[in-house]
Tab-separated table of C-alpha atoms in Angstrom:
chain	number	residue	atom	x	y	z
A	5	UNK	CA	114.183	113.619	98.294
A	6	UNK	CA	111.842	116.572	96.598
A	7	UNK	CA	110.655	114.125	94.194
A	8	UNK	CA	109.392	111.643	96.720
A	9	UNK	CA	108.394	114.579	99.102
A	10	UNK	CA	106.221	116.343	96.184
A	11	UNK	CA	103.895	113.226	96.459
A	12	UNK	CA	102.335	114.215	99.291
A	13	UNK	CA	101.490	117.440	97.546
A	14	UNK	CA	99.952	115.564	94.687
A	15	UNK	CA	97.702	113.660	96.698
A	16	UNK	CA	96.693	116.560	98.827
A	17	UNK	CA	93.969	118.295	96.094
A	18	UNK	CA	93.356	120.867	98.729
A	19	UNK	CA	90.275	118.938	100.196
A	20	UNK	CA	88.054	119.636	103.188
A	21	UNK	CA	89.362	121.398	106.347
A	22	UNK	CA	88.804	118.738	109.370
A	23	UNK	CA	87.230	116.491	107.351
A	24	UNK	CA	84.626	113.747	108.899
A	25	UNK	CA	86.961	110.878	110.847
A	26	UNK	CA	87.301	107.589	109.576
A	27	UNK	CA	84.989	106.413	112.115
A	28	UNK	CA	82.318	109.219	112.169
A	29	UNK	CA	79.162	109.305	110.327
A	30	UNK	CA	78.946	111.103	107.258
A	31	UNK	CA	76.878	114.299	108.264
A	32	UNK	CA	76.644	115.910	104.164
A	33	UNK	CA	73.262	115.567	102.558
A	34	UNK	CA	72.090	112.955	100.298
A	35	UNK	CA	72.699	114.066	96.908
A	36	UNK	CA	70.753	111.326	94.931
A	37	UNK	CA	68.242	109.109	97.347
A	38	UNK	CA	68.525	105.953	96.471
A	39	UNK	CA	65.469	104.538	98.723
A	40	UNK	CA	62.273	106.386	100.431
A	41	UNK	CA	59.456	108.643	98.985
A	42	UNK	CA	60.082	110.157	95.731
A	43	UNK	CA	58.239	111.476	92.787
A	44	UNK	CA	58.107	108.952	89.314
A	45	UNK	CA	60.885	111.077	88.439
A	46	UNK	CA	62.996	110.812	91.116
A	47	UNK	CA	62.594	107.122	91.597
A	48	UNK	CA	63.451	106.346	88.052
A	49	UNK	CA	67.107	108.472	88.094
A	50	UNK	CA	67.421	106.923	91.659
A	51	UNK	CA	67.266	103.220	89.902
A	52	UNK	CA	69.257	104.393	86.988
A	53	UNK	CA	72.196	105.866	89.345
A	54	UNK	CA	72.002	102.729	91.676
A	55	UNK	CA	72.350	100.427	88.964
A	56	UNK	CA	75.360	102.308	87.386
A	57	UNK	CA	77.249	102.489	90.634
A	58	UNK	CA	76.759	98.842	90.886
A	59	UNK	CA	78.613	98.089	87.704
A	60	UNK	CA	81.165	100.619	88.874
A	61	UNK	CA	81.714	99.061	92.640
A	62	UNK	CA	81.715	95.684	90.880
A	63	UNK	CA	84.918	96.604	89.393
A	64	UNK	CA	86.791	96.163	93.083
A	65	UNK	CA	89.786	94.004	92.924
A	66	UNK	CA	89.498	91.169	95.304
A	67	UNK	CA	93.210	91.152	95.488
A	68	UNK	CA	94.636	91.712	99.230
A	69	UNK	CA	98.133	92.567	97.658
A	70	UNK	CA	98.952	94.796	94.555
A	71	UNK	CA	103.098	94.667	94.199
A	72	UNK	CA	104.715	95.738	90.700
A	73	UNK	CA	108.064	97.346	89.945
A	74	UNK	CA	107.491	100.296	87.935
A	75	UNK	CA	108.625	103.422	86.379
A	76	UNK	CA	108.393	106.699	88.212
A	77	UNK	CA	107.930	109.687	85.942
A	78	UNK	CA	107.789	113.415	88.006
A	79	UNK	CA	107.169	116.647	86.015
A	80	UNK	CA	107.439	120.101	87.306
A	81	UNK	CA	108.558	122.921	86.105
A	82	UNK	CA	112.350	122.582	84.656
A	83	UNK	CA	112.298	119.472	86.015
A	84	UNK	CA	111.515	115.978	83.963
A	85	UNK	CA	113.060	112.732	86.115
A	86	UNK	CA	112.222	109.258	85.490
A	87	UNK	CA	113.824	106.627	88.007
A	88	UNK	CA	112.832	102.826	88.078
A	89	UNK	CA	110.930	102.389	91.894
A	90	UNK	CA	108.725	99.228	93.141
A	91	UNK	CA	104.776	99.561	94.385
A	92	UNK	CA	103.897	97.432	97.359
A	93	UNK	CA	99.969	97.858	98.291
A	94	UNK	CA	97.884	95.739	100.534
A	95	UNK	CA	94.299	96.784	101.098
A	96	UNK	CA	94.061	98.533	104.475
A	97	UNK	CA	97.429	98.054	105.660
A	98	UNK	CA	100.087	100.155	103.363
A	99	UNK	CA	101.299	101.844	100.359
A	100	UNK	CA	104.501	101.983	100.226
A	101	UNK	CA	106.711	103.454	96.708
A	102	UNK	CA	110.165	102.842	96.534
A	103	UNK	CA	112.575	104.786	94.201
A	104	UNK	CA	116.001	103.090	92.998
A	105	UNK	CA	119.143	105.029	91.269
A	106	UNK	CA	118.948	104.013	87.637
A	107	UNK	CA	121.199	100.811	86.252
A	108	UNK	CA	122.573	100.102	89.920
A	109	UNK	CA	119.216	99.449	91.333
A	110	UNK	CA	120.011	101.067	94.583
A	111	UNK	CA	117.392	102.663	96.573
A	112	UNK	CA	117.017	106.288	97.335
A	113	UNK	CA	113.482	106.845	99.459
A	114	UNK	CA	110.816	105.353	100.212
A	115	UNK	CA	107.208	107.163	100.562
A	116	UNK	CA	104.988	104.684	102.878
A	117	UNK	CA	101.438	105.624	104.067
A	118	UNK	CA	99.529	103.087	106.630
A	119	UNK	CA	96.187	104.327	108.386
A	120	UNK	CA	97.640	105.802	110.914
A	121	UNK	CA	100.903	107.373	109.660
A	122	UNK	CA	103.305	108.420	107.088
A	123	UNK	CA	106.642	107.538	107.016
A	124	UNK	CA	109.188	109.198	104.260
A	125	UNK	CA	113.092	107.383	103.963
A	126	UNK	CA	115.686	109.535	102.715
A	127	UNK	CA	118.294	106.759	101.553
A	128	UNK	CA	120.959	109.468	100.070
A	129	UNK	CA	121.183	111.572	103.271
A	130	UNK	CA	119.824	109.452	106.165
A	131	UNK	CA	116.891	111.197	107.165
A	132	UNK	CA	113.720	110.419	107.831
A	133	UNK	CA	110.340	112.066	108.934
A	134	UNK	CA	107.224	110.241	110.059
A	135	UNK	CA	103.983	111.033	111.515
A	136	UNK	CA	100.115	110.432	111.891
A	137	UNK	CA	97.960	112.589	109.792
A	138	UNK	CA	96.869	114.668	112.139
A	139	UNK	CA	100.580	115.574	113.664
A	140	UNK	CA	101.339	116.843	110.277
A	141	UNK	CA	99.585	120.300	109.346
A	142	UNK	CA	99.538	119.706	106.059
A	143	UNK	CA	97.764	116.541	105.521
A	144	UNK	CA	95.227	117.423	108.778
A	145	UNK	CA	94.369	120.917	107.756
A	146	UNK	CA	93.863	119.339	103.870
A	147	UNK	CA	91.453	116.449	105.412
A	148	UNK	CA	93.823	113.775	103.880
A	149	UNK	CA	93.221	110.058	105.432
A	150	UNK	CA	94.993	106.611	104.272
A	151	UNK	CA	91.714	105.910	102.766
A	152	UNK	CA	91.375	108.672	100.132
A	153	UNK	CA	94.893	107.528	98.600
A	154	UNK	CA	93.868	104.005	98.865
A	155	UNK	CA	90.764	104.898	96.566
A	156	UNK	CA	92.581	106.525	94.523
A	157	UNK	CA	95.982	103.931	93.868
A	158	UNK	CA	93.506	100.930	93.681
A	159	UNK	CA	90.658	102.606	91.094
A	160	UNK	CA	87.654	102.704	93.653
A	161	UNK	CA	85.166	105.209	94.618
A	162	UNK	CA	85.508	106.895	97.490
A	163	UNK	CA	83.919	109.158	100.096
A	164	UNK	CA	85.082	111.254	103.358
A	165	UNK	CA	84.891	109.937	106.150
A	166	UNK	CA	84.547	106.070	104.530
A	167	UNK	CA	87.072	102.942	104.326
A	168	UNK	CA	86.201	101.297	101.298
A	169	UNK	CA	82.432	102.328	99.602
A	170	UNK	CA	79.700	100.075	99.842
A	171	UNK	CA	75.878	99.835	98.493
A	172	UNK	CA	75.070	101.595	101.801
A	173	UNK	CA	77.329	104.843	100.840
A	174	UNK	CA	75.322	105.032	97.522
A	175	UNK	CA	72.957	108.106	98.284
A	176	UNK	CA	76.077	110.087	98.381
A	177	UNK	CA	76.565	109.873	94.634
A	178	UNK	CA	74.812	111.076	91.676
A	179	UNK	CA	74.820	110.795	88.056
A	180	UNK	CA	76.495	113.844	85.937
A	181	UNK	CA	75.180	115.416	83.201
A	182	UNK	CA	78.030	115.143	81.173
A	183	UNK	CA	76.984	111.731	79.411
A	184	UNK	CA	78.958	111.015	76.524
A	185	UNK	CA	78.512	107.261	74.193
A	186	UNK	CA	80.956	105.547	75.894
A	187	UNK	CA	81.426	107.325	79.447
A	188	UNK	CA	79.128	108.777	82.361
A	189	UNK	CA	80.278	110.785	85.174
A	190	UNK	CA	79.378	109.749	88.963
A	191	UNK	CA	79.771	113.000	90.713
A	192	UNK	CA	80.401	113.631	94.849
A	193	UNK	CA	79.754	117.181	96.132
A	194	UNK	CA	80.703	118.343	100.281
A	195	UNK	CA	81.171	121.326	100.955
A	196	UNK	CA	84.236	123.020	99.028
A	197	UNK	CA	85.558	120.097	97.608
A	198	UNK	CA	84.073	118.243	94.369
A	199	UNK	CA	84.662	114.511	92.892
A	200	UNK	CA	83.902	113.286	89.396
A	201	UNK	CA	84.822	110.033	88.203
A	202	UNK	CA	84.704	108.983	84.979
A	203	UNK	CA	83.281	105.185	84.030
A	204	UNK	CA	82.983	103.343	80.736
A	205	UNK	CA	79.182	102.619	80.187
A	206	UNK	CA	79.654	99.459	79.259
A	207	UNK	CA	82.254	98.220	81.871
A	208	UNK	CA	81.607	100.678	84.524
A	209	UNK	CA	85.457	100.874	84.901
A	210	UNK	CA	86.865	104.219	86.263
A	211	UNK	CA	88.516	105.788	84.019
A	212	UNK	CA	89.679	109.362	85.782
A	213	UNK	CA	89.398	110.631	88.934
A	214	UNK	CA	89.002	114.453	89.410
A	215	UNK	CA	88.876	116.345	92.881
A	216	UNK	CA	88.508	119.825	92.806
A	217	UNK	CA	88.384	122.084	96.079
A	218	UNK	CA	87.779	125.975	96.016
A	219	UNK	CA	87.871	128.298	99.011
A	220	UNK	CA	88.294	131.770	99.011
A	221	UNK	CA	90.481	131.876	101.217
A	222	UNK	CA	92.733	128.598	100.425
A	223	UNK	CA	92.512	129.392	96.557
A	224	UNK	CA	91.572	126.604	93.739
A	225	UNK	CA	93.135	123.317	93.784
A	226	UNK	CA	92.908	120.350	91.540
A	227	UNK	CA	93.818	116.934	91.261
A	228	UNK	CA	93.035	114.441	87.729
A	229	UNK	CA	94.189	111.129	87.866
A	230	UNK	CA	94.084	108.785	85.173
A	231	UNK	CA	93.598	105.080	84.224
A	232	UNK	CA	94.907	103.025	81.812
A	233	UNK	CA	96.730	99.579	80.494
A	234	UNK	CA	94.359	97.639	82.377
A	235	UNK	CA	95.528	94.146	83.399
A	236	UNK	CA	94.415	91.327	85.196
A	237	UNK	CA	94.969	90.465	88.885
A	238	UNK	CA	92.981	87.467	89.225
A	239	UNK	CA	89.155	88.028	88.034
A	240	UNK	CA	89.083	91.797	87.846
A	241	UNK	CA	90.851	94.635	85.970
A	242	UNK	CA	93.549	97.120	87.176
A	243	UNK	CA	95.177	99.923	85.737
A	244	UNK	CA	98.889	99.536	85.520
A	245	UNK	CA	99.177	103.228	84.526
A	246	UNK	CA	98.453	105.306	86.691
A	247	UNK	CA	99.142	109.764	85.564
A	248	UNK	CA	97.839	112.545	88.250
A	249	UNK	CA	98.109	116.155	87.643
A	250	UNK	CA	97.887	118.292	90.246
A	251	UNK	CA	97.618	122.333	90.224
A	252	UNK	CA	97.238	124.676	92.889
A	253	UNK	CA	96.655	128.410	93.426
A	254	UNK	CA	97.225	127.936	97.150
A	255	UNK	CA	100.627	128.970	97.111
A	256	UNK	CA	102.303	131.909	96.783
A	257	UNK	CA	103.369	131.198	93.045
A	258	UNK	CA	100.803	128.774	90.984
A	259	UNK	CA	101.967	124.808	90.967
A	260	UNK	CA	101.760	122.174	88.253
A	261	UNK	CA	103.163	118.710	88.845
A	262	UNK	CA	102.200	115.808	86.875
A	263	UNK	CA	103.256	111.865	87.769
A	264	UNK	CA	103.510	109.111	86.049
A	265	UNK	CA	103.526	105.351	87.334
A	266	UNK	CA	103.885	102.639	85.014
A	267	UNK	CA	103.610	99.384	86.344
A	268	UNK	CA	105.369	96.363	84.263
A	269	UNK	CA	103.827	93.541	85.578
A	270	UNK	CA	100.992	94.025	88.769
A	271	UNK	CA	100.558	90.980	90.643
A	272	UNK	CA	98.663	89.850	93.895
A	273	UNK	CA	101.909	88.818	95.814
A	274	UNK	CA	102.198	88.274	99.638
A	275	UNK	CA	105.253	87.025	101.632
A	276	UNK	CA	107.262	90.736	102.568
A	277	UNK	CA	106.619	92.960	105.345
A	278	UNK	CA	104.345	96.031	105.954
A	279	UNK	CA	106.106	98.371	107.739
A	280	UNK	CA	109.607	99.594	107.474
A	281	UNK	CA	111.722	99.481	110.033
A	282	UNK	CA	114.226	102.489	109.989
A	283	UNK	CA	117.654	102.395	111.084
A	284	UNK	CA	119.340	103.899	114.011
A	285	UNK	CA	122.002	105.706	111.938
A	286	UNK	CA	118.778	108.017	110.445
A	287	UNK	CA	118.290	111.425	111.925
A	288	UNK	CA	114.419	111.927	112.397
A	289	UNK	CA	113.874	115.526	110.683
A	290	UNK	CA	110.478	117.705	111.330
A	291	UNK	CA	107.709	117.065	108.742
A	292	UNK	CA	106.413	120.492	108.761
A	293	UNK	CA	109.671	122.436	108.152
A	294	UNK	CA	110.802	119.809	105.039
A	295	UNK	CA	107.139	119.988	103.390
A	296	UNK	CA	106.700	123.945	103.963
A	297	UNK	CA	110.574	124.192	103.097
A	298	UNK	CA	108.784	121.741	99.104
A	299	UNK	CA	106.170	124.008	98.920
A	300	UNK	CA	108.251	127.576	98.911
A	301	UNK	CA	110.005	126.092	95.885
């Protein structure tokens, strides 16, 4: 169960306390202006960083399904576990990740996130725990939404308080500094919590995600997720490995835990259902408790 639970620790990155909802207005700043009044200077990086985030939001798979099985690789501490699971993704509906006992193929949990809750199976002991993300402390008080994880499992951009980025969410973003000959950062800043993406220059395809967040009084936290083994689903490119790191000084003892996903064989592949329905026989256990219970260990 700990190694399905922990992914809702890896995803959390410590970012923004009551973040913007998914239908409010975003109410940070413009970092880069991207249309209006502006000196020579100005205009000229504005066209520059417009043009670059085009090539990067080009890179959007059209695909309404991602489903691959997969191998799930968790890292922490003394512990190293690799167990063969399945992905099932459809674009603003679910993720769901299954894990299966090794050999006999039998599953063990289930993590599934839809917009407006999260639902985690324990197969071995018949529990389960769901809730919306604002019933469970941890994911509300961290400002996580369906839509930041979707950004992140399907290689997009993303923004708080915003579905799916769009030409419109561009003055949000800015160019890094940090240009090297084959990759250029797009960097998001709000508040306390800080994204940089890295993008090949010549395909604009994101290549690692980074989210940092530092408070001083929630301590540093840090999330890098990377891209690679890029194959095709339909017209457009998607990484079938996915690896995210994530470190945290927030609780009592430091944390590193590192995952690994490989995907054999992504595919855009309808025909199964989006929610799970959970048996009768399960005993519903408190969210809170189990994940405060994961992160005292």
């Amino acid at each position: 169960m700990s190694a399905i639970t922990c992914m809702l620790l890896l995803v959390s990155c410590r970012t923004q306390k009551n973040a913007v909802s998914e239908t409010g207005k975003n109410t940070g700043s413009a970092v880069v202006p991207v249309s209006g009044k502006a000196s020579a200077g100005q205009q000229s990086q504005s066209v520059e960083s417009y043009a670059f985030l085009e090539k990067v939001a080009a890179n959007r798979v059209y695909a309404k399904n991602i489903v691959s099985d997969m191998s799930f690789t968790l890292k922490s501490g003394n512990n190293d576990i690799t167990v063969p699971g399945s992905v099932h993704m459809r674009r603003d509906e679910v993720i769901r990740l299954q894990l299966f006992i090794p050999l006999l193929g039998t599953e063990v949990g289930r993590i599934e996130f839809t917009p407006n809750e999260v639902l985690i199976i324990d197969r071995m002991h018949k529990e389960y725990l769901r809730g919306d993300y604002n019933a469970l402390d941890f994911l509300r008080n961290n400002g996580i939404s369906f839509y930041t994880l979707q950004a992140l499992f399907w290689n997009e951009l993303s923004a708080p308080g915003v579905k799916t980025v769009s030409q419109n969410d561009f003055n949000m973003f800015k160019l890094g500094s940090a240009v090297t000959a084959t990759s250029t950062p797009v960097v998001l800043e709000k508040g306390n919590l800080k994204y940089n993406w890295t993008a090949s220059n010549s395909t604009g395809q994101i290549l690692m995600t980074n989210v940092e967040y530092v408070s001083t009084g929630s301590g540093a936290s840090s999330l890098m997720w990377l891209y690679s083994d890029f194959k095709n689903i339909g017209t457009k490119l998607y990484p079938a490995r996915q690896e995210f790191q994530f470190s945290t000084t927030a609780t009592k003892t430091a944390k590193n835990v590192k995952v690994t996903i490989d995907m054999s064989d992504p595919k855009d592949k309808d025909g199964w259902e989006t929610r799970t329905q959970v048996s009768s026989k399960y005993k519903r256990v408190d969210a809170n408790v189990l994940l405060s219970k994961l992160l005292k260990l």
